[in-house]
Amino acid sequence: MSHPAPVHFRAAGVSLVISLEGPVPAVLHWGADLGELDENGLRALALSTPTETPHNAPDLPRRLTLLPTERDLWVGTPGLSGHLGGRRTSPRPVIEDGSTRLSHDADLGSTLEVQLSDEVTGLEFGLLVRLTPQGLVQVRHRVLRPADDQDPELPYELSAVTALMPLPPRASEILDFTGRWARERQPQRLPVVDGSHHRHMRRGKPGPDSPYLTLAGTPSFGNRTGEVWGFHLAWSGESHWRVERLPEGAGGSTSVIGGGEALRPGEVRLAPGQEYVSPDAFFAWSGRGLDGISDRFHQYLRARSSHPVRPRPVIVNTWEAVYFDHSLDRLKALVDKAAEVGAERFVLDDGWFLGRRNDTTSLGDWQVDPKVWPEGLAPLADHVRERGLEFGLWFEPEMISLDSEAARRHPDWILAPSQGQGAPMRQQYVLDLTNPEAFAYLVDAISTAVTAFGVAYIKWDHNRELHEAVSRGHGDAVAVSAQTRATYALMDTLRERHPGLEIESCASGGARVDLGILARTDRVWASDCIDPVERVMIDRWTMQLLPPELVGVHVGSSPAHTTSRDTGATLRFAGALIGHAGVEWDLTSRSAEELAALQRFIAFHKSVRPMIARGQVVNADVADPATTLRGMVDTDAARAVYIWARTTTSASVFSGQVQFPGLDPARTYAVRVVGDFGLPSFAGRFHSAWVQQAVDGELLLPGSVLTTVGLPMPTLSAQQALVLELNAR
């Protein structure tokens, strides 16, 4: 009997080989490009999978498939969990004859689609596996209960659908993230051990402690070194993530990486004819460290048709400048200063709507407060446009205050337990977007404001977690998953109604940053903390997944509002250089000298903005954790900007030589210290010779020296940053 040859997809230095031999497809290889393999070579690859039978083991080899079940003797996390009235718990899916479909699209990549059926559960499954042109593996599962199911009176209770990919034994170290408010995306490393490193996010959104991007790699993998395998779930609700190792493994893999949506009990109950489609799971491999992983995701996001293509407008946001103190004259003066320094978008933050004088009231009442704005927002919005800026407005559509007209009129709109309201968080509750009336109200209220005031940009906030999230309009059903999908639908509806409208994803800072929300937004707010010392790491790791043009980075005041830390203007400017730049500062109270420096910073940012939007993010491997060298290198390596930053003092006196990644070794570069908006404080009495030359003018250096040997970086004082601009000659 002949067996189908494995499928071999190749893209961007990655090979994905999938066996179609067996009831469910299985991955034979995911990693470095194997080159052209003929049919014999592909069949031979299957021989690399161990088939020996140890003592006290199943008589057949264990098998890890793309929908692993106990039928395959897999004892790790199953690909599908669920039951029908306590029965049909052990699925045995098989590929339907003639259902295998292979396709290739220049924009989407190479795709395998198969249909599977299961006599045990009565379910049908659709499996999509795609290798994108950027080398990402995309996995999606579809679970369908046929309309003619034999037990129509009972729902199939779906507990979990999990996407898993194999890891080789050399992937022995894990890197993922944790965090809290104002300190998101903090890395943590640990070894791969037997058992499961399992993260379950139960906040109704990814949360500030989201794993964000789970990575496994060879020992001590770094920014530019080592093999790394990564997983990200494109989902803005609850999720589970894992790296799991079994003592006996399965096939050629000892471990798996992956995850899926975390479904609460009773959330997905499939009646005949209903289906569930999983969020997209993305897997990435790199043979050149963490930067190789980020480069794949950045290229993928930039290739989307929805990716913003025009230069990212420099923003002035009003929150830390005025908070709830809304005065037309004061805000018009702030607009004037914003125009003077070169800003291009003015965003009116929280406090403009009915009765909103503090954060304890009025969420849900999305009408302009006539007591504060007797003529509405038009006078401010018109003044913003007269000064050449776009007008943006803050909303928190998914939340509601008990002290609001909306809650008083529609208590059934609150997503809360059937008895009482549940516990408040930040003095607010959740609005049930699965309620059609509440959904329609929001579409109308937000659309009215967008149209009336010419809103070009919405800062969309989401400030509390979802607890006891019960939809009273749907028979007291748990609605976290449905609420997430309704949020997506609300954003999609508004963008369809208002072509060109941009949306920022803000969730008490950076608590909802994922590729699901990025499919319908144009920017994320990485953190409510604008302290540049904290943002060095927050932004570095946010950009591990997202390209910098999607990440809001602002120049704030000193001392910082969240940490009370005093920092110099040079560090604050450097921290806001690489990203979607903005200002969160009361410009009306700044001196002429400060405003002139800010104007020069914005001018320099605009000069490198095209490179930021298309170039490659690079991070040097630096031994001293108190220092970082990160930068942007243009696509042709003809231009680059690097930021050398120090957050604290170090045990070592000197920083030593640091390599400059991403440059072309065959070219010569003119190196310039950017002093346009100030210079840092140097700890030493005298500069190194190269620093002085680069401050006074330009220093010509071979790319081979910069990339291979590096430069002895100056020892900066704590909380300082040096900006370097390099141009090929």
XYZ file of C-alpha atoms in Angstrom:
729
model
C 0.000 0.000 0.000
C 1.466 3.360 -0.995
C 1.462 6.225 1.463
C 1.302 9.935 0.606
C 4.626 11.739 0.563
C 5.179 14.349 3.249
C 4.375 17.981 2.426
C 7.367 20.317 2.410
C 6.814 24.077 2.746
C 9.750 26.502 2.549
C 9.942 30.251 3.180
C 12.442 32.785 4.535
C 14.972 30.183 5.656
C 12.378 27.909 7.284
C 11.261 24.399 6.376
C 8.011 22.884 7.578
C 7.578 19.196 6.752
C 4.210 17.566 7.503
C 3.462 13.874 7.267
C 0.060 12.914 5.859
C 0.598 9.281 6.756
C -1.726 8.387 9.586
C -5.136 9.486 10.737
C -4.032 13.090 11.536
C -1.188 15.137 9.972
C 2.002 15.320 12.033
C 5.017 17.648 11.872
C 8.266 15.892 10.921
C 10.417 19.022 10.878
C 9.961 22.661 11.841
C 13.095 24.748 11.757
C 16.045 25.472 9.501
C 15.578 25.244 5.737
C 16.333 21.755 4.427
C 16.734 22.861 0.816
C 15.129 21.077 -2.102
C 14.084 17.535 -1.191
C 12.669 15.102 -3.710
C 10.010 12.546 -2.809
C 12.605 10.002 -1.741
C 14.300 12.566 0.454
C 11.026 13.479 2.093
C 10.165 9.835 2.736
C 13.630 9.310 4.164
C 13.002 12.171 6.571
C 10.298 10.088 8.192
C 12.983 7.528 9.097
C 14.576 10.113 11.406
C 11.597 9.696 13.739
C 12.476 7.177 16.501
C 10.348 4.036 16.525
C 12.145 1.911 19.110
C 10.006 0.341 21.822
C 11.393 0.581 25.371
C 10.345 -1.645 28.261
C 6.993 -0.977 29.902
C 5.813 1.095 26.961
C 2.988 0.893 24.416
C 3.465 -1.621 21.651
C 3.125 1.124 19.051
C 5.253 4.289 18.929
C 3.759 7.357 20.538
C 2.803 9.981 17.957
C 2.449 13.746 18.243
C -0.006 15.073 15.654
C -1.470 18.479 14.894
C -4.544 17.418 16.875
C -3.013 15.109 19.507
C -5.296 12.666 21.311
C -4.976 9.592 23.527
C -5.605 7.411 20.479
C -2.041 8.335 19.447
C -0.783 7.324 22.926
C -0.080 10.988 23.607
C -0.235 11.609 27.369
C 0.469 15.326 27.279
C -2.060 18.123 26.842
C -4.631 16.983 24.263
C -5.505 19.008 21.219
C -9.216 18.721 21.992
C -11.077 18.435 25.291
C -14.819 18.170 25.746
C -17.777 15.878 26.266
C -21.425 15.351 25.495
C -23.328 14.617 28.679
C -20.252 12.938 30.146
C -19.769 10.778 27.045
C -17.849 11.036 23.765
C -14.717 12.081 25.631
C -12.042 10.237 23.626
C -11.896 11.603 20.088
C -10.372 9.554 17.262
C -10.274 11.977 14.318
C -9.235 10.774 10.843
C -8.603 12.592 7.575
C -11.594 12.463 5.284
C -10.830 10.963 1.877
C -10.164 13.608 -0.739
C -10.223 16.498 1.741
C -6.523 17.380 1.657
C -5.952 20.705 -0.072
C -2.593 22.321 -0.779
C -2.342 25.896 -2.033
C 0.155 28.685 -2.434
C -0.450 32.415 -2.484
C 2.282 35.001 -2.895
C 0.848 37.120 -0.079
C -0.455 34.434 2.288
C 2.137 31.692 1.799
C 1.829 27.919 1.507
C -1.230 26.324 3.103
C -2.340 22.828 4.022
C -6.054 22.370 4.752
C -7.594 19.060 5.748
C -10.988 17.981 6.968
C -11.249 15.331 9.662
C -14.219 13.421 11.022
C -14.631 11.581 14.290
C -17.109 8.780 14.903
C -16.636 8.975 18.682
C -17.562 12.612 19.290
C -19.562 12.998 16.101
C -17.589 16.179 15.411
C -15.953 17.357 12.220
C -12.673 19.252 12.286
C -11.016 21.657 9.915
C -7.254 22.035 10.244
C -5.358 24.894 8.585
C -1.559 25.023 8.696
C 0.189 27.815 6.824
C 3.824 28.808 6.370
C 3.751 32.541 5.691
C 6.250 34.227 3.346
C 7.992 35.562 6.473
C 8.559 32.049 7.877
C 5.808 32.044 10.514
C 3.696 28.941 11.012
C 0.004 29.763 11.430
C -2.359 27.128 12.874
C -6.145 27.336 13.101
C -8.705 24.717 14.157
C -12.391 24.578 13.303
C -14.727 22.343 15.301
C -18.155 21.672 13.763
C -21.043 19.693 15.168
C -23.022 18.384 12.189
C -26.664 19.378 11.916
C -27.739 15.716 11.853
C -26.022 14.738 15.127
C -27.676 11.710 16.734
C -28.126 13.384 20.158
C -29.605 16.781 19.271
C -31.025 17.376 22.747
C -27.563 17.534 24.382
C -24.922 20.206 23.681
C -21.309 19.218 23.132
C -19.387 20.971 25.915
C -16.126 22.143 24.355
C -13.450 22.635 27.013
C -10.302 23.438 25.031
C -8.732 23.454 21.596
C -4.955 23.596 21.828
C -2.439 24.225 19.050
C 0.875 22.463 19.700
C 4.134 22.237 17.773
C 7.094 19.967 18.525
C 10.360 21.080 20.099
C 13.660 19.190 19.771
C 15.672 18.153 22.850
C 18.145 21.015 22.367
C 15.360 23.531 23.158
C 16.138 23.406 26.861
C 15.510 26.939 28.116
C 12.293 28.995 28.316
C 11.840 32.755 28.108
C 8.435 34.299 28.630
C 7.027 37.374 30.360
C 5.189 38.588 33.411
C 4.481 42.059 34.769
C 2.024 44.353 36.459
C 0.463 47.728 35.806
C 3.118 50.241 34.695
C 5.705 47.441 34.502
C 4.524 45.224 31.661
C 6.480 42.578 29.736
C 9.169 41.719 32.251
C 11.217 38.726 31.037
C 11.703 35.568 33.063
C 13.902 32.576 32.198
C 13.695 29.018 33.440
C 14.806 25.580 32.291
C 12.632 23.138 30.394
C 11.907 20.297 32.819
C 9.579 17.310 32.811
C 6.028 18.482 33.195
C 4.289 21.618 32.016
C 5.258 25.258 32.306
C 1.657 26.419 32.053
C 0.342 29.992 32.080
C -3.412 30.539 32.301
C -4.608 34.141 31.875
C -7.960 34.682 33.623
C -8.375 38.469 33.450
C -10.765 38.681 30.492
C -7.864 40.097 28.474
C -4.180 39.179 28.105
C -3.259 41.295 31.155
C -0.052 43.108 32.130
C 1.392 39.723 33.162
C 0.665 38.084 29.803
C 3.230 35.548 28.591
C 2.954 37.607 25.379
C 5.464 35.520 23.468
C 6.574 32.163 24.853
C 10.057 31.249 23.642
C 12.170 28.114 23.992
C 15.727 27.835 22.767
C 19.176 26.395 22.965
C 21.104 27.082 26.176
C 21.752 30.788 26.861
C 20.191 31.949 23.591
C 20.539 35.699 23.231
C 19.497 38.653 21.143
C 21.671 37.562 18.216
C 22.695 34.010 19.075
C 21.146 30.584 19.412
C 18.199 28.696 18.002
C 14.818 29.875 19.268
C 11.260 28.582 18.810
C 8.373 30.876 19.749
C 4.582 30.914 20.164
C 2.058 33.736 20.190
C -1.725 33.510 20.384
C -3.574 36.161 18.359
C -6.344 36.564 20.911
C -7.457 39.431 23.163
C -9.424 37.387 25.701
C -8.418 34.630 28.097
C -5.694 32.223 27.054
C -3.432 29.394 28.081
C 0.218 28.950 27.118
C 2.587 26.068 27.737
C 5.924 24.432 27.175
C 5.561 20.771 28.094
C 8.092 17.936 28.273
C 7.395 14.238 28.693
C 10.051 11.732 29.821
C 9.448 9.526 26.785
C 8.473 12.286 24.354
C 6.648 11.359 21.197
C 8.338 10.622 17.919
C 11.364 12.863 17.418
C 10.250 15.526 19.887
C 10.577 15.519 23.635
C 8.648 18.732 24.203
C 5.853 20.833 22.761
C 5.080 24.557 22.710
C 1.703 26.175 22.144
C -1.631 27.054 23.660
C -5.070 28.374 22.845
C -8.106 30.231 24.080
C -8.907 29.481 27.722
C -12.599 28.616 27.752
C -14.564 28.904 30.965
C -16.975 26.063 31.820
C -20.078 26.286 29.685
C -18.789 29.025 27.381
C -18.864 26.935 24.207
C -21.772 24.479 24.033
C -22.182 23.258 20.471
C -25.684 22.398 19.367
C -26.137 20.575 16.056
C -25.106 22.866 13.215
C -22.891 25.110 15.385
C -19.124 25.527 15.163
C -16.148 26.959 17.035
C -13.131 28.496 15.291
C -9.971 28.852 17.353
C -7.874 32.014 17.446
C -4.858 31.885 15.165
C -1.780 30.418 16.798
C 1.545 31.689 15.430
C 4.841 29.818 15.741
C 8.238 31.230 14.814
C 11.711 29.714 14.484
C 15.011 31.577 14.367
C 18.567 30.416 13.895
C 19.946 33.805 14.962
C 18.467 34.475 18.351
C 15.649 36.680 19.512
C 16.132 39.315 16.815
C 15.414 36.647 14.227
C 12.057 35.915 15.899
C 11.075 39.585 16.056
C 12.126 40.155 12.452
C 9.669 37.479 11.258
C 6.759 38.974 13.192
C 7.642 42.517 12.130
C 7.769 41.560 8.465
C 4.492 39.656 8.778
C 2.679 42.610 10.357
C 4.063 45.087 7.852
C 2.854 42.924 4.968
C -0.803 43.117 6.088
C -3.142 45.170 3.931
C -4.389 46.907 7.100
C -0.934 47.977 8.267
C -0.598 51.776 8.477
C 1.493 53.026 5.586
C 1.564 56.787 6.045
C 4.093 58.274 8.481
C 2.931 57.866 12.064
C 1.774 61.322 13.229
C 3.572 62.743 16.262
C 0.965 62.910 19.055
C 0.333 65.301 21.891
C -1.964 63.603 24.412
C -3.657 65.630 27.137
C -3.844 63.131 30.019
C -0.752 63.913 32.083
C -0.933 67.546 30.988
C -4.414 68.398 32.313
C -6.095 65.202 33.616
C -9.798 66.095 34.222
C -9.218 69.855 34.213
C -10.844 70.552 30.850
C -10.873 74.223 29.895
C -11.218 75.365 26.292
C -8.724 78.196 26.702
C -6.152 76.006 28.423
C -6.512 73.244 25.842
C -6.328 75.678 22.926
C -3.071 77.011 24.389
C -1.780 73.427 24.579
C -2.784 72.918 20.935
C -0.811 76.034 19.964
C 2.307 74.758 21.707
C 1.841 71.334 20.120
C 1.774 72.927 16.677
C 4.861 75.016 17.461
C 6.985 71.991 18.368
C 5.900 70.049 15.268
C 3.205 67.687 16.565
C 0.681 66.374 14.044
C -2.133 64.895 16.148
C -3.835 66.220 19.289
C -5.706 63.713 21.482
C -8.253 64.809 24.081
C -8.140 62.183 26.817
C -10.606 61.186 29.542
C -12.968 63.801 31.027
C -14.911 65.269 28.087
C -18.231 63.404 28.408
C -21.371 63.808 30.495
C -20.625 64.318 34.208
C -17.056 62.980 34.011
C -15.205 65.106 36.546
C -13.314 62.173 38.105
C -12.880 58.447 37.511
C -15.804 57.288 39.673
C -18.641 58.176 37.339
C -20.156 58.498 33.856
C -18.561 55.724 31.817
C -21.170 54.777 29.250
C -22.535 58.309 28.832
C -20.725 59.133 25.607
C -22.257 62.540 25.080
C -20.380 65.823 25.463
C -20.792 67.430 28.878
C -22.569 70.768 28.257
C -21.445 72.193 31.615
C -17.787 71.912 30.624
C -18.295 72.277 26.886
C -21.293 74.585 26.374
C -20.563 74.776 22.634
C -19.575 71.128 22.369
C -16.145 69.898 21.289
C -16.339 71.622 17.903
C -14.472 74.793 19.006
C -11.528 72.708 20.200
C -11.615 70.264 17.284
C -11.800 73.121 14.792
C -8.872 74.879 16.472
C -6.843 71.665 16.338
C -7.389 71.391 12.581
C -6.773 75.107 12.035
C -3.318 74.606 13.529
C -2.691 71.740 11.099
C -3.201 68.807 13.496
C -5.580 65.841 13.490
C -8.100 65.518 16.299
C -8.246 62.395 18.475
C -10.602 61.438 21.302
C -10.535 59.009 24.257
C -13.219 56.366 24.791
C -13.594 53.367 27.061
C -16.487 51.650 25.261
C -16.354 48.300 27.070
C -16.852 49.769 30.549
C -19.713 51.367 32.473
C -20.046 53.270 35.762
C -22.919 52.529 38.132
C -23.218 56.295 38.511
C -24.207 56.885 34.892
C -27.368 57.462 32.924
C -26.626 54.334 30.891
C -26.490 52.092 33.976
C -29.569 53.635 35.547
C -31.600 53.118 32.386
C -30.184 49.729 31.451
C -28.972 47.736 34.480
C -29.291 44.608 32.333
C -26.418 45.898 30.200
C -23.913 45.224 32.974
C -21.807 42.084 32.563
C -22.077 40.829 36.134
C -23.469 37.958 38.227
C -27.230 37.516 38.288
C -27.263 38.398 41.998
C -25.808 41.838 42.679
C -23.149 43.639 40.675
C -19.961 41.900 41.722
C -16.821 43.663 42.867
C -15.897 47.006 41.282
C -12.438 47.617 39.877
C -11.259 51.181 39.348
C -14.815 52.172 40.325
C -16.211 50.646 37.139
C -17.973 47.636 35.676
C -18.141 45.918 32.301
C -20.717 46.705 29.616
C -22.139 43.578 27.989
C -21.272 43.978 24.312
C -23.057 40.719 23.535
C -26.312 42.550 24.275
C -27.544 43.788 20.862
C -29.060 46.958 22.335
C -25.869 47.891 24.180
C -23.812 47.150 21.070
C -26.065 49.319 18.880
C -25.973 52.132 21.456
C -22.180 52.214 21.405
C -21.987 52.152 17.617
C -24.379 55.095 17.440
C -22.821 57.128 20.275
C -19.230 56.739 19.087
C -20.157 57.283 15.436
C -22.039 60.462 16.351
C -18.960 61.895 18.062
C -16.593 60.797 15.291
C -18.776 62.459 12.653
C -19.650 65.606 14.607
C -16.086 66.452 15.610
C -14.087 65.003 12.731
C -12.344 62.471 14.962
C -9.439 60.865 13.110
C -8.179 58.723 15.979
C -9.682 56.926 18.964
C -7.662 56.126 22.044
C -9.605 52.988 23.069
C -9.072 52.136 26.725
C -9.962 49.015 28.748
C -9.180 49.592 32.399
C -10.550 46.674 34.377
C -10.524 42.916 34.408
C -13.555 40.726 33.755
C -14.715 38.851 36.857
C -17.992 36.942 37.166
C -18.632 37.961 33.576
C -22.203 36.764 33.198
C -24.488 38.003 30.433
C -27.927 38.593 31.897
C -29.369 38.941 28.419
C -28.247 35.428 27.489
C -29.659 33.393 30.345
C -26.854 34.191 32.797
C -24.285 32.586 30.512
C -20.564 33.164 30.950
C -19.543 35.563 28.203
C -15.785 36.225 28.271
C -15.171 34.611 24.883
C -18.280 36.172 23.344
C -17.361 39.588 24.823
C -13.972 39.427 23.130
C -15.529 38.620 19.763
C -18.098 41.389 20.273
C -15.282 43.857 20.949
C -13.712 42.852 17.655
C -17.075 43.303 15.915
C -17.535 46.759 17.467
C -14.136 47.933 16.250
C -14.724 46.421 12.808
C -18.132 48.099 12.528
C -16.770 51.523 13.448
C -13.910 51.258 10.977
C -16.304 50.203 8.228
C -18.507 53.215 8.979
C -15.570 55.601 9.177
C -12.896 54.712 6.603
C -9.493 55.975 7.681
C -10.376 56.077 11.384
C -7.400 54.940 13.449
C -7.692 53.165 16.801
C -5.147 52.741 19.578
C -5.382 49.731 21.881
C -4.864 50.918 25.443
C -5.753 48.713 28.411
C -4.596 50.417 31.610
C -1.453 50.742 29.588
C -0.191 47.588 27.921
C -2.593 44.912 29.202
C -4.082 44.090 25.781
C -1.250 43.758 23.285
C -1.706 40.857 20.876
C -2.117 40.161 17.185
C -5.873 39.708 17.582
C -6.407 43.311 18.655
C -3.733 44.452 16.163
C -5.859 43.080 13.324
C -8.203 46.028 13.900
C -6.065 48.713 15.571
C -3.164 50.871 14.414
C -1.170 51.366 17.590
C -0.777 50.026 21.123
C -0.039 51.910 24.282
C 2.746 49.811 25.768
C 2.444 51.117 29.331
C 0.924 53.899 31.410
C 4.444 54.387 32.745
C 6.318 57.013 30.726
C 9.358 56.951 33.004
C 12.136 56.384 30.427
C 14.139 54.179 32.798
C 11.248 51.717 33.041
C 10.390 52.034 29.365
C 13.847 50.855 28.241
C 12.841 47.260 28.971
C 9.082 47.615 28.458
C 9.596 48.929 24.922
C 12.431 46.549 24.098
C 10.252 43.530 24.873
C 7.062 44.979 23.399
C 9.005 45.301 20.148
C 10.023 41.661 20.392
C 6.630 41.020 18.797
C 5.521 44.354 17.317
C 7.386 46.634 14.908
C 8.148 50.008 16.505
C 5.747 52.041 14.356
C 2.873 50.279 16.168
C 4.156 51.068 19.672
C 3.334 54.394 21.319
C 6.382 55.977 22.992
C 5.949 59.390 24.612
C 8.115 62.119 26.058
C 6.777 62.672 29.556
C 7.427 65.077 32.385
C 9.984 64.876 35.161
C 9.446 63.650 37.778
C 7.502 60.834 36.133
C 3.858 60.666 37.236
C 3.936 56.899 37.877
C 7.316 56.527 39.617
C 8.228 60.052 40.853
C 11.665 59.492 39.317
C 13.558 62.551 38.058
C 15.264 62.071 34.693
C 17.012 64.381 32.277
C 15.370 65.513 29.052
C 17.999 63.768 26.909
C 17.016 60.331 28.259
C 13.320 61.122 27.860
C 13.865 62.160 24.245
C 16.018 59.112 23.471
C 13.406 56.818 24.997
C 10.701 58.175 22.674
C 12.782 58.131 19.498
C 12.188 54.589 18.185
C 8.466 54.011 17.964
C 5.275 55.953 17.298
C 6.424 59.124 19.012
C 4.313 61.411 21.136
C 4.313 63.874 24.005
C 2.474 63.637 27.345
C 3.647 66.864 28.943
C 2.094 70.203 29.845
C 3.814 72.217 27.136
C 2.209 75.455 28.304
C 4.388 75.375 31.443
C 7.702 74.615 29.699
C 10.508 77.110 29.135
C 11.518 78.362 25.713
C 14.693 76.272 25.948
C 12.763 73.081 26.742
C 10.322 73.676 23.899
C 13.182 74.332 21.477
C 14.846 71.050 22.478
C 11.529 69.207 22.059
C 11.101 70.784 18.634
C 14.574 69.595 17.611
C 13.806 66.111 18.922
C 10.593 65.917 16.899
C 12.417 67.155 13.796
C 15.081 64.470 14.202
C 12.459 61.800 14.833
C 10.695 62.788 11.626
C 13.978 62.498 9.734
C 14.373 58.865 10.814
C 10.656 58.009 10.875
C 10.655 56.351 7.422
C 13.451 54.049 8.549
C 11.614 53.246 11.788
C 8.589 52.173 9.753
C 10.477 49.817 7.457
C 13.817 48.972 9.038
C 15.028 46.121 11.198
C 15.053 46.303 14.988
C 18.400 45.128 16.375
C 19.533 44.442 19.927
C 23.171 43.893 20.773
C 24.210 41.140 23.170
C 25.659 43.171 26.039
C 27.087 41.463 29.103
C 26.196 44.230 31.567
C 22.438 44.174 32.346
C 22.606 47.851 33.331
C 23.298 48.816 29.709
C 21.579 48.229 26.378
C 22.380 48.955 22.759
C 19.360 48.765 20.489
C 18.654 50.360 17.186
C 17.033 50.535 13.788
C 18.890 49.578 10.616
C 17.404 50.495 7.252
C 16.459 47.757 4.812
C 19.550 48.366 2.680
C 21.780 48.903 5.739
C 22.680 52.355 4.394
C 21.494 54.135 7.538
C 21.065 53.246 11.185
C 20.270 54.808 14.532
C 21.385 53.235 17.819
C 20.607 54.139 21.421
C 23.218 53.305 24.031
C 21.467 53.496 27.415
C 22.430 52.982 31.025
C 19.772 52.583 33.711
C 21.926 51.989 36.829
C 25.570 51.919 37.852
C 27.632 48.748 37.370
C 30.347 46.839 39.165
C 32.634 47.256 36.152
C 34.326 50.589 35.555
C 34.280 50.307 31.756
C 31.597 49.075 29.395
C 34.079 47.564 26.961
C 33.661 46.874 23.267
C 30.114 46.383 22.001
C 29.279 45.113 18.521
C 26.818 47.027 16.312
C 24.422 44.452 14.819
C 22.728 44.699 11.449
C 25.271 46.750 9.512
C 26.916 45.776 6.227
C 30.515 44.637 6.922
C 31.525 45.602 3.370
C 30.603 49.280 3.782
C 32.128 52.247 5.539
C 29.976 54.254 7.933
C 30.053 57.840 9.111
C 29.292 57.743 12.832
C 27.757 60.833 14.460
C 26.732 61.457 18.063
C 23.303 63.067 17.851
C 23.433 66.150 20.044
C 20.458 67.915 18.479
C 18.382 67.641 21.650
C 21.188 67.383 24.197
C 24.029 65.109 25.272
C 24.102 62.643 28.161
C 26.188 62.930 31.294
C 29.418 60.955 30.946
C 30.897 59.329 34.042
C 34.529 59.655 32.937
C 36.739 62.750 33.032
C 37.657 62.412 29.365
C 35.863 60.921 26.384
C 37.265 58.087 24.326
C 38.833 59.472 21.178
C 36.099 58.122 18.906
C 33.341 59.691 21.022
C 34.917 63.129 20.848
C 35.338 62.862 17.072
C 31.720 61.726 16.665
C 30.525 64.630 18.833
C 32.558 67.218 16.944
C 31.707 65.889 13.483
C 31.755 62.478 11.810
C 33.936 59.457 12.371
C 34.469 57.080 9.431
C 34.689 53.408 10.396
C 34.524 50.153 8.414
C 31.356 48.144 8.835
C 33.486 45.066 9.493
C 35.009 46.756 12.543
C 31.643 47.924 13.859
C 29.963 44.535 13.472
C 32.845 42.245 14.457
C 34.985 44.210 16.930
C 32.604 46.938 17.996
C 33.401 50.156 19.808
C 34.452 50.770 23.415
C 31.214 52.326 24.555
C 31.431 55.301 26.888
C 30.603 54.821 30.539
C 27.510 56.926 31.001
C 26.196 58.091 34.316
C 23.097 56.291 35.520
C 19.825 57.076 33.729
C 21.499 58.432 30.621
C 21.361 57.626 26.911
C 23.537 58.369 23.892
C 22.028 58.465 20.385
C 24.233 57.548 17.424
C 23.411 58.039 13.749
C 25.303 56.022 11.124
C 25.264 56.654 7.379
C 27.037 54.572 4.736
C 29.631 56.406 2.662
